[in-house]
Tab-separated table of C-alpha atoms in Angstrom:
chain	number	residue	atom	x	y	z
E	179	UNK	CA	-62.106	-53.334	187.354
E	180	UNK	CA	-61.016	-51.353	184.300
E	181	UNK	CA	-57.300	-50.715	184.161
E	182	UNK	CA	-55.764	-47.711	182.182
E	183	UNK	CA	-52.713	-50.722	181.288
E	184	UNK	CA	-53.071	-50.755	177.711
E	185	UNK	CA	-51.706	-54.017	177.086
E	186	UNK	CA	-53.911	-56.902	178.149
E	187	UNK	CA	-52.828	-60.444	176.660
E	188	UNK	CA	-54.788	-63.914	177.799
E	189	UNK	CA	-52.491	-66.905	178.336
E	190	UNK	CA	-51.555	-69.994	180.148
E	191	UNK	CA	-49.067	-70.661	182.798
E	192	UNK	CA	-46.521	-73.346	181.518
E	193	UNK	CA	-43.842	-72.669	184.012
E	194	UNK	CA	-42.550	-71.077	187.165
E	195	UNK	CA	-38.512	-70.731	188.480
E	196	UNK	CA	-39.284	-69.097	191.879
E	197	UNK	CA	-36.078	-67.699	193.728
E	198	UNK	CA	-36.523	-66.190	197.393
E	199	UNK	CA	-37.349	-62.771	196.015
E	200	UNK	CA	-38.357	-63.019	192.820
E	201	UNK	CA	-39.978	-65.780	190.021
E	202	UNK	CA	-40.025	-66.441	186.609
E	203	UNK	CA	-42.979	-67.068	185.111
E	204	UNK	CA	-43.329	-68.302	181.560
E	205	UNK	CA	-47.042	-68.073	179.917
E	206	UNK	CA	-48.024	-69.351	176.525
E	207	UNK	CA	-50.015	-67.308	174.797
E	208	UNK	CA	-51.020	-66.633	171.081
E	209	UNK	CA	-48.071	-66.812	168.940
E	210	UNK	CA	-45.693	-67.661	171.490
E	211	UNK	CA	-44.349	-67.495	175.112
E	212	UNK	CA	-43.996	-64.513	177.303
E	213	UNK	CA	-42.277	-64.249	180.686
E	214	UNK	CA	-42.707	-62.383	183.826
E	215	UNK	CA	-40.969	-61.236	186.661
E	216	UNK	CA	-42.834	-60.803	189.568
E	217	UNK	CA	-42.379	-61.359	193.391
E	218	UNK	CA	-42.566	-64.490	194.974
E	219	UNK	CA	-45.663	-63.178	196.960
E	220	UNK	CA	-47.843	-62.340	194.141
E	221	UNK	CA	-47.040	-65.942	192.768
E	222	UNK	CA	-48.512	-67.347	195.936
E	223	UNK	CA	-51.323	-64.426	196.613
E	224	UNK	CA	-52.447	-65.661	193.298
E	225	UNK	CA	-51.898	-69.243	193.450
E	226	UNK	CA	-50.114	-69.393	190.189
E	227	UNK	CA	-49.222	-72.994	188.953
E	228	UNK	CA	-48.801	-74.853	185.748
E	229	UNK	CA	-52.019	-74.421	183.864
E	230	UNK	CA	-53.410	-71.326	185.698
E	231	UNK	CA	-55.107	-69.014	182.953
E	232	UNK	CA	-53.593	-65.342	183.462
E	233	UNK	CA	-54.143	-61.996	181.790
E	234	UNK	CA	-50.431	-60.382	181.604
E	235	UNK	CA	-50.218	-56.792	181.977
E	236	UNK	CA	-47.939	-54.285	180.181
E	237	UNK	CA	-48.307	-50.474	180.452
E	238	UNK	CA	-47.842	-48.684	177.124
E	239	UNK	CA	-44.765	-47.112	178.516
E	240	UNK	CA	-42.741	-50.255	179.032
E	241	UNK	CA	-43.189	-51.471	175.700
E	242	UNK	CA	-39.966	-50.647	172.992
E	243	UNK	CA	-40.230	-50.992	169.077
E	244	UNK	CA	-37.657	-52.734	166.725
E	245	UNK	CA	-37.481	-52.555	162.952
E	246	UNK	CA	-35.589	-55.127	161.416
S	282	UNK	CA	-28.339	-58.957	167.884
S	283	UNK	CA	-29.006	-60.801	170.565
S	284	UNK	CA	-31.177	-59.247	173.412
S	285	UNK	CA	-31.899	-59.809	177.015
S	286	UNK	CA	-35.590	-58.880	176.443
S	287	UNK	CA	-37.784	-61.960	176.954
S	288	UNK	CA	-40.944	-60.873	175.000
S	289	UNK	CA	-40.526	-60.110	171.563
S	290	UNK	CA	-44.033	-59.867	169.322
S	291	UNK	CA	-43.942	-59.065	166.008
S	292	UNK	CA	-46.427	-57.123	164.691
S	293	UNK	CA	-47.585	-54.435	162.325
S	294	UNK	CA	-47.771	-50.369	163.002
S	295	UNK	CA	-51.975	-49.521	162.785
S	296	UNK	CA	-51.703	-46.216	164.128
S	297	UNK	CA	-49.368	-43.407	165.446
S	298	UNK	CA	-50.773	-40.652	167.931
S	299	UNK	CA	-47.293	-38.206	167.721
S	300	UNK	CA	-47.113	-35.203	170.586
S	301	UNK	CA	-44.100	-33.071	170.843
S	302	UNK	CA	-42.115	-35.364	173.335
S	303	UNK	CA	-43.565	-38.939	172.980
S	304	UNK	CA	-46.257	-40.470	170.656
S	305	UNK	CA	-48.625	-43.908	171.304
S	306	UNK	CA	-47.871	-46.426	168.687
S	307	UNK	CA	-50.984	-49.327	168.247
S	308	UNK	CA	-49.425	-52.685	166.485
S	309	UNK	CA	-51.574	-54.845	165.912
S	310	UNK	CA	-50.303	-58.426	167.439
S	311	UNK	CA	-51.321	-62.089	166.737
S	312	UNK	CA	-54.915	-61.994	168.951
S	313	UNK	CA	-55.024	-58.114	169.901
S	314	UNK	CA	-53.637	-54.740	169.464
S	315	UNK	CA	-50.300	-53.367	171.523
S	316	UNK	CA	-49.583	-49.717	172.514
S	317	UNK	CA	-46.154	-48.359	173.112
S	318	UNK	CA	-45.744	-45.170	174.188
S	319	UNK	CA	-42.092	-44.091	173.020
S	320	UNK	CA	-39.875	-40.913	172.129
S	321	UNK	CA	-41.247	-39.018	169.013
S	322	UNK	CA	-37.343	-39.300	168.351
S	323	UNK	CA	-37.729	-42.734	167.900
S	324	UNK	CA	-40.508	-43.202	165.942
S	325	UNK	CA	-38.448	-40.635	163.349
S	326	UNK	CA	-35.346	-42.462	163.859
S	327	UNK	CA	-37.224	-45.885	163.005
S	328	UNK	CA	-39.432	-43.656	160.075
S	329	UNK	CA	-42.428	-46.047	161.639
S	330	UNK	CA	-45.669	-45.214	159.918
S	331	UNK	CA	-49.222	-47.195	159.459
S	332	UNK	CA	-47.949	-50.312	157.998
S	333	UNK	CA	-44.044	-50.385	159.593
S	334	UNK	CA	-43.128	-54.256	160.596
S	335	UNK	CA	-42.179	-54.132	163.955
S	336	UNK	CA	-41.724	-56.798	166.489
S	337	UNK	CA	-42.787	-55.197	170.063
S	338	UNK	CA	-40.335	-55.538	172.973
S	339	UNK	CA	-41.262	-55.939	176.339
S	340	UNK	CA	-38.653	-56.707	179.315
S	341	UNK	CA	-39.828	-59.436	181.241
S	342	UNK	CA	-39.943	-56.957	184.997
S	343	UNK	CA	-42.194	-54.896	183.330
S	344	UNK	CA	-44.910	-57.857	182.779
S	345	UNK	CA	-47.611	-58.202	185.581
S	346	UNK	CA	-50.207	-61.011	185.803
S	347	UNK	CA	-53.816	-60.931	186.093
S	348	UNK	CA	-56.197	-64.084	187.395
S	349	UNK	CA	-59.889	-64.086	186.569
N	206	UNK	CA	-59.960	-59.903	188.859
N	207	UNK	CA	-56.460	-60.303	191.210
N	208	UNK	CA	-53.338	-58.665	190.135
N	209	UNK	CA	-49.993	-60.053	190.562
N	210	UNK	CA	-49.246	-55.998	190.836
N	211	UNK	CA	-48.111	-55.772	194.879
N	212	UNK	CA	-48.821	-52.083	195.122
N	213	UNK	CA	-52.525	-50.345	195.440
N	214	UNK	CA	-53.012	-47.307	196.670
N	215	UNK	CA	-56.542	-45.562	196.007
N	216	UNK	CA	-57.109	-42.426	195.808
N	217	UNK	CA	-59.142	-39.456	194.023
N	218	UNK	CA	-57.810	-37.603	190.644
N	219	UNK	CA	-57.022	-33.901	191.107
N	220	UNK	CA	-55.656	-32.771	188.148
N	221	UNK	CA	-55.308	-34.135	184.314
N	222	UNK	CA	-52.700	-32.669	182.221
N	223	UNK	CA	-53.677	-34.090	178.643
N	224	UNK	CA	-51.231	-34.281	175.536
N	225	UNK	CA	-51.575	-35.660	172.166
N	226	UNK	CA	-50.367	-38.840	173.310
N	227	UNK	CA	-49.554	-39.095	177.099
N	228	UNK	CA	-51.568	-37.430	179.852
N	229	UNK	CA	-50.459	-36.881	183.435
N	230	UNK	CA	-52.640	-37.509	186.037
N	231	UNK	CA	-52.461	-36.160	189.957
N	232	UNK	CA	-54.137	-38.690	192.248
N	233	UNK	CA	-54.615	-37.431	195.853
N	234	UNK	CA	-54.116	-40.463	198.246
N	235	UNK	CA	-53.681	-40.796	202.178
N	236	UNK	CA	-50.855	-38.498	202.873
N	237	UNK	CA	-49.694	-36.815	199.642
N	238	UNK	CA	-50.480	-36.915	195.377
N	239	UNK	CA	-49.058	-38.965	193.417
N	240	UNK	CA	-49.005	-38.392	189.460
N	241	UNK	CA	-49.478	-40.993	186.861
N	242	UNK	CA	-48.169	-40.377	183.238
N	243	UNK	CA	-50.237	-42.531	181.101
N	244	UNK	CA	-51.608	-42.621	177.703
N	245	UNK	CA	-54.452	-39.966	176.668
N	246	UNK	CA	-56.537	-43.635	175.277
N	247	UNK	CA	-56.377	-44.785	178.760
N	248	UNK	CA	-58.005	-41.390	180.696
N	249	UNK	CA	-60.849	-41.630	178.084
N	250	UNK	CA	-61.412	-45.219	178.007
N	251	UNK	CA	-61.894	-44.992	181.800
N	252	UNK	CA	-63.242	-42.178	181.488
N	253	UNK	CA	-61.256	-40.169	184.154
N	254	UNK	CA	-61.797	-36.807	185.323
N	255	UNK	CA	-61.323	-34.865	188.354
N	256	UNK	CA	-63.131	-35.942	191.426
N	257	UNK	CA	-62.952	-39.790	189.421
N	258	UNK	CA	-61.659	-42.215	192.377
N	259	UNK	CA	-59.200	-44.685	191.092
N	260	UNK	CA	-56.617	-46.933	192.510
N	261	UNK	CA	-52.736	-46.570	191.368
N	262	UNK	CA	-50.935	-49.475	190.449
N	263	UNK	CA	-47.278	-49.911	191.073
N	264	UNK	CA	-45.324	-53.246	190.134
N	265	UNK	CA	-42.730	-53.727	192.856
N	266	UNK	CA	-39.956	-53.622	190.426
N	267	UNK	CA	-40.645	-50.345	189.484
N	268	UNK	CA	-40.406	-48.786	193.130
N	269	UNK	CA	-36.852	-47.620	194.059
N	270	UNK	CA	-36.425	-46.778	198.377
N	271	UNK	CA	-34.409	-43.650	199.424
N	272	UNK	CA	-32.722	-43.130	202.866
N	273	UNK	CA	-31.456	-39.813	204.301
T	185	UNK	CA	-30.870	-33.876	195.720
T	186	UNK	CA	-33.986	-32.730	193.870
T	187	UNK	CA	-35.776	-36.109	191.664
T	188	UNK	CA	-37.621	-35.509	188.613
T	189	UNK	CA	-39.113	-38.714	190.121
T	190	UNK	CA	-42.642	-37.843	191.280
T	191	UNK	CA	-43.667	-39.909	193.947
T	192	UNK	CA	-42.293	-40.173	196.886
T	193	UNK	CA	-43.575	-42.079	199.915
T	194	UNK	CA	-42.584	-41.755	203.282
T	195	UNK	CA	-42.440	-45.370	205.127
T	196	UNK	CA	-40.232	-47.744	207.196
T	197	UNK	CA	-39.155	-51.333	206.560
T	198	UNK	CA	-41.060	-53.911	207.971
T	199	UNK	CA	-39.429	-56.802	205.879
T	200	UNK	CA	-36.658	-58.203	203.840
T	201	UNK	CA	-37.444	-61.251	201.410
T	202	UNK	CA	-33.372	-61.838	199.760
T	203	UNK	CA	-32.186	-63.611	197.198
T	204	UNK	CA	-28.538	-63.498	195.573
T	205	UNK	CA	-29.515	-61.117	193.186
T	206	UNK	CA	-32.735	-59.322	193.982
T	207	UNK	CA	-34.671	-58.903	197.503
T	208	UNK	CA	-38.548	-57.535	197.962
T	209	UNK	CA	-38.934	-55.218	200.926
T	210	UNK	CA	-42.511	-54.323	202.373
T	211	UNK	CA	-42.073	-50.739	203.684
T	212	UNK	CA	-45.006	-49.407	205.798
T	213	UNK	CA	-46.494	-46.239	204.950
T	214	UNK	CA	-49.771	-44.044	205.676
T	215	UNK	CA	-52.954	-46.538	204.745
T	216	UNK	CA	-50.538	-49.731	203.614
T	217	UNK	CA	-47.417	-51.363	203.495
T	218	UNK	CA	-45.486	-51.614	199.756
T	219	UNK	CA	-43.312	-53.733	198.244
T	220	UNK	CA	-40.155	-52.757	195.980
T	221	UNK	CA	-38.262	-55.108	194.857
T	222	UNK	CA	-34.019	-53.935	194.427
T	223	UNK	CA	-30.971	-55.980	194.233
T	224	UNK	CA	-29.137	-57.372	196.987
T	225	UNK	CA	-26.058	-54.844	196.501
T	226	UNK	CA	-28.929	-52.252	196.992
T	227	UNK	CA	-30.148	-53.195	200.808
T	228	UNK	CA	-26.674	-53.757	201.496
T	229	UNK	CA	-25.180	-50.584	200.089
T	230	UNK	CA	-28.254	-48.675	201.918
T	231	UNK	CA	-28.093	-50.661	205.140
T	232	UNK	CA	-32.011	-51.608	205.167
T	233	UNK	CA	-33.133	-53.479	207.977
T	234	UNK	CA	-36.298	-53.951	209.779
T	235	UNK	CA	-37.133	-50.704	211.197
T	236	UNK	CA	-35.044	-48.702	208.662
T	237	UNK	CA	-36.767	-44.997	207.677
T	238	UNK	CA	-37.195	-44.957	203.887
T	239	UNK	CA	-38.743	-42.660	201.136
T	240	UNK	CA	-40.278	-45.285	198.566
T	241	UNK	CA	-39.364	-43.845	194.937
T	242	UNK	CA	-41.948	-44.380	191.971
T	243	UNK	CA	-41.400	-42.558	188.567
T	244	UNK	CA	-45.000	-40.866	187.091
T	245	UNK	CA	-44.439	-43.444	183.535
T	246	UNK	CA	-44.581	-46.432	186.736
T	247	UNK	CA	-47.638	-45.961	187.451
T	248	UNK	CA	-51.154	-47.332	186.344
T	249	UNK	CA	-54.831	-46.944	187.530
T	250	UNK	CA	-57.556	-48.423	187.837
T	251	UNK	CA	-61.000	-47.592	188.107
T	252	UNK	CA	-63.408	-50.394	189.920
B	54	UNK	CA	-29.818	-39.025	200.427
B	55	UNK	CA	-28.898	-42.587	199.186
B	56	UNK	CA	-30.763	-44.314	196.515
B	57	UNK	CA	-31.214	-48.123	196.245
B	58	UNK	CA	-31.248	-47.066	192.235
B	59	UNK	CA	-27.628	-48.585	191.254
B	60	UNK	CA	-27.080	-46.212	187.923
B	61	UNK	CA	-26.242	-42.930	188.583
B	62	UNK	CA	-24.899	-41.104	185.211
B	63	UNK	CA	-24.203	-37.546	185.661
B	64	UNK	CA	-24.228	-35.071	182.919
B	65	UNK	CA	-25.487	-32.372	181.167
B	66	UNK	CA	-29.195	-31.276	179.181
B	67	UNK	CA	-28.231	-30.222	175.833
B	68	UNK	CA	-32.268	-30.679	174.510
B	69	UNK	CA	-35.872	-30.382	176.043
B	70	UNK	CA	-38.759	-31.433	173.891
B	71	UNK	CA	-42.109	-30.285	175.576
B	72	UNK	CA	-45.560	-31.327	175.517
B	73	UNK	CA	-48.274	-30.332	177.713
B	74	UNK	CA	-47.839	-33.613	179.613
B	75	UNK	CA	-44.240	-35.371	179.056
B	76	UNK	CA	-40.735	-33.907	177.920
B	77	UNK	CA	-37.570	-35.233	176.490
B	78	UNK	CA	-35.028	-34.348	177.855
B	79	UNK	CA	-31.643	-35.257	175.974
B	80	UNK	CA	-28.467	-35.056	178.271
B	81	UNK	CA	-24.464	-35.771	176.752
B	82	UNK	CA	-22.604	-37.871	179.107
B	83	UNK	CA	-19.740	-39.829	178.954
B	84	UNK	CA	-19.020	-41.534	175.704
B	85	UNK	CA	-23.025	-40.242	173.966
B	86	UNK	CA	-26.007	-39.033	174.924
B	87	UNK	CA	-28.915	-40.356	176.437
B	88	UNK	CA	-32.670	-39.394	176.623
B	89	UNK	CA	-35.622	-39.022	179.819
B	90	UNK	CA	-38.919	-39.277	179.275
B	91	UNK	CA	-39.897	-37.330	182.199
B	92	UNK	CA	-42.778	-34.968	182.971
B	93	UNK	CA	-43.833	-31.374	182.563
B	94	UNK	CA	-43.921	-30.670	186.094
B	95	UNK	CA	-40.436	-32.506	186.675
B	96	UNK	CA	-38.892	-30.073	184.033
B	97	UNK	CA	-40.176	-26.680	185.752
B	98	UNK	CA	-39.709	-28.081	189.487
B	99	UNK	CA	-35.813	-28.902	188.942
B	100	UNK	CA	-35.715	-25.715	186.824
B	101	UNK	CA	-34.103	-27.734	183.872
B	102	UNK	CA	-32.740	-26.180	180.857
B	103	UNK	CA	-29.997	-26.574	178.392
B	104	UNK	CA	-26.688	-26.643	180.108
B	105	UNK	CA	-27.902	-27.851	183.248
B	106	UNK	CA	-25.491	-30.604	185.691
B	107	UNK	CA	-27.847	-33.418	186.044
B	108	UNK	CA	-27.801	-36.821	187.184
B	109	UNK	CA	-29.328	-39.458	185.355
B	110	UNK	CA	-30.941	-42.565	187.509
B	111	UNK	CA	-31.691	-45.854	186.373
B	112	UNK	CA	-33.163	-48.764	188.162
B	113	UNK	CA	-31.733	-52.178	187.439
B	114	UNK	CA	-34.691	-53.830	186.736
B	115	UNK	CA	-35.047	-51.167	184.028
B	116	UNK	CA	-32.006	-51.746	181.941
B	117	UNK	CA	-31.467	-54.925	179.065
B	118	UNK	CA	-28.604	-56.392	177.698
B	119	UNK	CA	-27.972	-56.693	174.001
B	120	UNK	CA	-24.743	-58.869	172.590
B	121	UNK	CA	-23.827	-58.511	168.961
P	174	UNK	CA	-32.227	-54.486	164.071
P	175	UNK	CA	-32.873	-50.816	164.710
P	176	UNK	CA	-34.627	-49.725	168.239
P	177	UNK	CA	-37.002	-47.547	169.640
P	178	UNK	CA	-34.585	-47.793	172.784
P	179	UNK	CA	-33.144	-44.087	172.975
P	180	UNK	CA	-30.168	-45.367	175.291
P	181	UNK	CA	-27.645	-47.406	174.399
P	182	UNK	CA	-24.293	-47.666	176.249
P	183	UNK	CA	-21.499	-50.244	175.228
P	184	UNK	CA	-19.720	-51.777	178.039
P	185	UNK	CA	-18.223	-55.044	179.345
P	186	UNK	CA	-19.688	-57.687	181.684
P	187	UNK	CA	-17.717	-57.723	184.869
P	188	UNK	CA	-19.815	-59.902	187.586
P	189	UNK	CA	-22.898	-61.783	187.320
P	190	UNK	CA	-25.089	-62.531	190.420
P	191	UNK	CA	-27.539	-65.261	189.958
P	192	UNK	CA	-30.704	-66.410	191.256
P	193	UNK	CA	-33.049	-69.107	190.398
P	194	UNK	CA	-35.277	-66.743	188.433
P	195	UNK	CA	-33.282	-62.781	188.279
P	196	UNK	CA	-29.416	-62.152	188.283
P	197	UNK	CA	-27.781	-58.921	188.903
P	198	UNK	CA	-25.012	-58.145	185.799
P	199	UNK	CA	-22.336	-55.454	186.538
P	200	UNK	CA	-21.384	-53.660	183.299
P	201	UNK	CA	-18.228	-51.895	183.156
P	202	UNK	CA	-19.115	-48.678	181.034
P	203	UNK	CA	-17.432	-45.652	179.831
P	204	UNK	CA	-17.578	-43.598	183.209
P	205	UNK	CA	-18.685	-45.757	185.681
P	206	UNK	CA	-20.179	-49.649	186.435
P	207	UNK	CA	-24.345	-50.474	185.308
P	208	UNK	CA	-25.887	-52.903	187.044
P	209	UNK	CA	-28.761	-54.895	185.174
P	210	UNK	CA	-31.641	-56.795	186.695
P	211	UNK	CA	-32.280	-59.532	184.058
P	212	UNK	CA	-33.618	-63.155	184.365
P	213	UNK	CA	-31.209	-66.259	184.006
P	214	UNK	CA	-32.771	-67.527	180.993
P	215	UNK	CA	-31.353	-64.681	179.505
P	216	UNK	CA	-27.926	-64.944	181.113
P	217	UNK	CA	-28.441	-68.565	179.540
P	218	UNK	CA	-29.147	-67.366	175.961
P	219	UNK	CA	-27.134	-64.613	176.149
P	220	UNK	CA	-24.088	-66.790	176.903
P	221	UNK	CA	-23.286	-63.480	178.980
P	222	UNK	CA	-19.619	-64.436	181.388
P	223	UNK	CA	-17.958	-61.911	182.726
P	224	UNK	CA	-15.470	-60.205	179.844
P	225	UNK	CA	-18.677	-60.520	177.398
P	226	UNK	CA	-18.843	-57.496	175.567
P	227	UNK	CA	-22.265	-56.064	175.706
P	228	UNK	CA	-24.727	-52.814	174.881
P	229	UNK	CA	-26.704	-51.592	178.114
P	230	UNK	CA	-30.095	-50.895	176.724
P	231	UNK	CA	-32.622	-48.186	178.507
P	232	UNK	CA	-35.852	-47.334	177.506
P	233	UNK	CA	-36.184	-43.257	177.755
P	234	UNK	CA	-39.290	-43.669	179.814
P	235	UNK	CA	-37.247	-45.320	182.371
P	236	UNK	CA	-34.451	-42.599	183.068
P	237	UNK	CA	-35.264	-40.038	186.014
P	238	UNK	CA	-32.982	-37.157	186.371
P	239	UNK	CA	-31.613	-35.147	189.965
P	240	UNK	CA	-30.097	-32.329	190.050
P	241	UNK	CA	-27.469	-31.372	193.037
């Protein structure tokens, strides 16, 4: 599958806060830790746990700039 | 300033693609290259160019995962 | 490859409106077109054109519901 | 009320997964169900229940494809 | 029509930037002025132009905090 | 810090509904209440209570606009 989502960065799962609705899902990756907020579903479609290797997806659009 | 935005990765501007309303900004990212697509307003406002430090922002709803 | 995304919908592209940096795409899909705005790397790495079939991607957190 | 918001998809709720801030409701529509996930205030303010008719909302910069 | 989207901003276009794909469209509200990245099509289908009443929508899942 | 983020309101924190992973913030703003979807760790790190003085930040990509 090749996905017009520009930004495609490999990591590992090191944690998950899962509410009813929605989870929080941290994942290390080069140079630091990202998080993720995606439905409780998709955390269990996918089986996510501590240690899972994920790709996390960011379209171009949703991604802001900051000068210091 | 202190921001709400989970995923912050600093970077360096590689290349600007400018149209009349927005314009596709690569950084390139400890392991990989970003794209941001943001306001051609913004990337005067900022005066980005090849070579601008910039650290990338990304709000943590607008992350998906991917599994292998 | 599984996607943490909860919404696919596939469908055939009708229409591609290019720019210099952003390009939006129609999609026709069971009962109506939808139109993607993404970024003018993304049509050509895929490759897109009309008649291309493709499946649109919709994080849940980025779908809003209407009632009458 | 005319959107500048692009996609619009008829459907009707089939379920409501809440939590005290957000909730993800699966709305059935022609060839699927989809899931958007809104806050809590939102199904209340709207009255969504099983069964409810809803328009699902989805702004063109939203949405990615994918090609297989 | 009732929208689950909780920010609803009205106000008026005082700028439209257009490309062949996306416009900005700047609109003065109370206390500034903000700026849509919509598309092309959404700019001739609600017939925008400087000076006309619009509404501005915003998901909550699509807006950050930032403290001092 | 300096931000590609077009829109940026100034406002006051006046409720906070939490969840295990997302919380719902209600912003008191010139005109009218916000309401931000944002996770806890950033409620957390953000110190945000209600009275916190904050800046409502909105990517231009991520503002639709209706007209009557």
């Amino acid at each position: 599958m090749s996905l017009s989502i520009r930004n495609q960065i490999p990591g590992t799962v090191t944690e998950i806060a899962a509410g009813p609705a929605m989870a929080a899902v941290k994942v290390s990756v080069d140079g630091g830790v990202l998080t993720a907020a995606i439905t409780q579903d998709a955390v269990a479609d996918l089986g996510l746990a501590v240690g899972s290797a994920v790709v996390a997806l960011i379209k171009s659009t949703e991604l802001s700039l900051a000068t210091a």
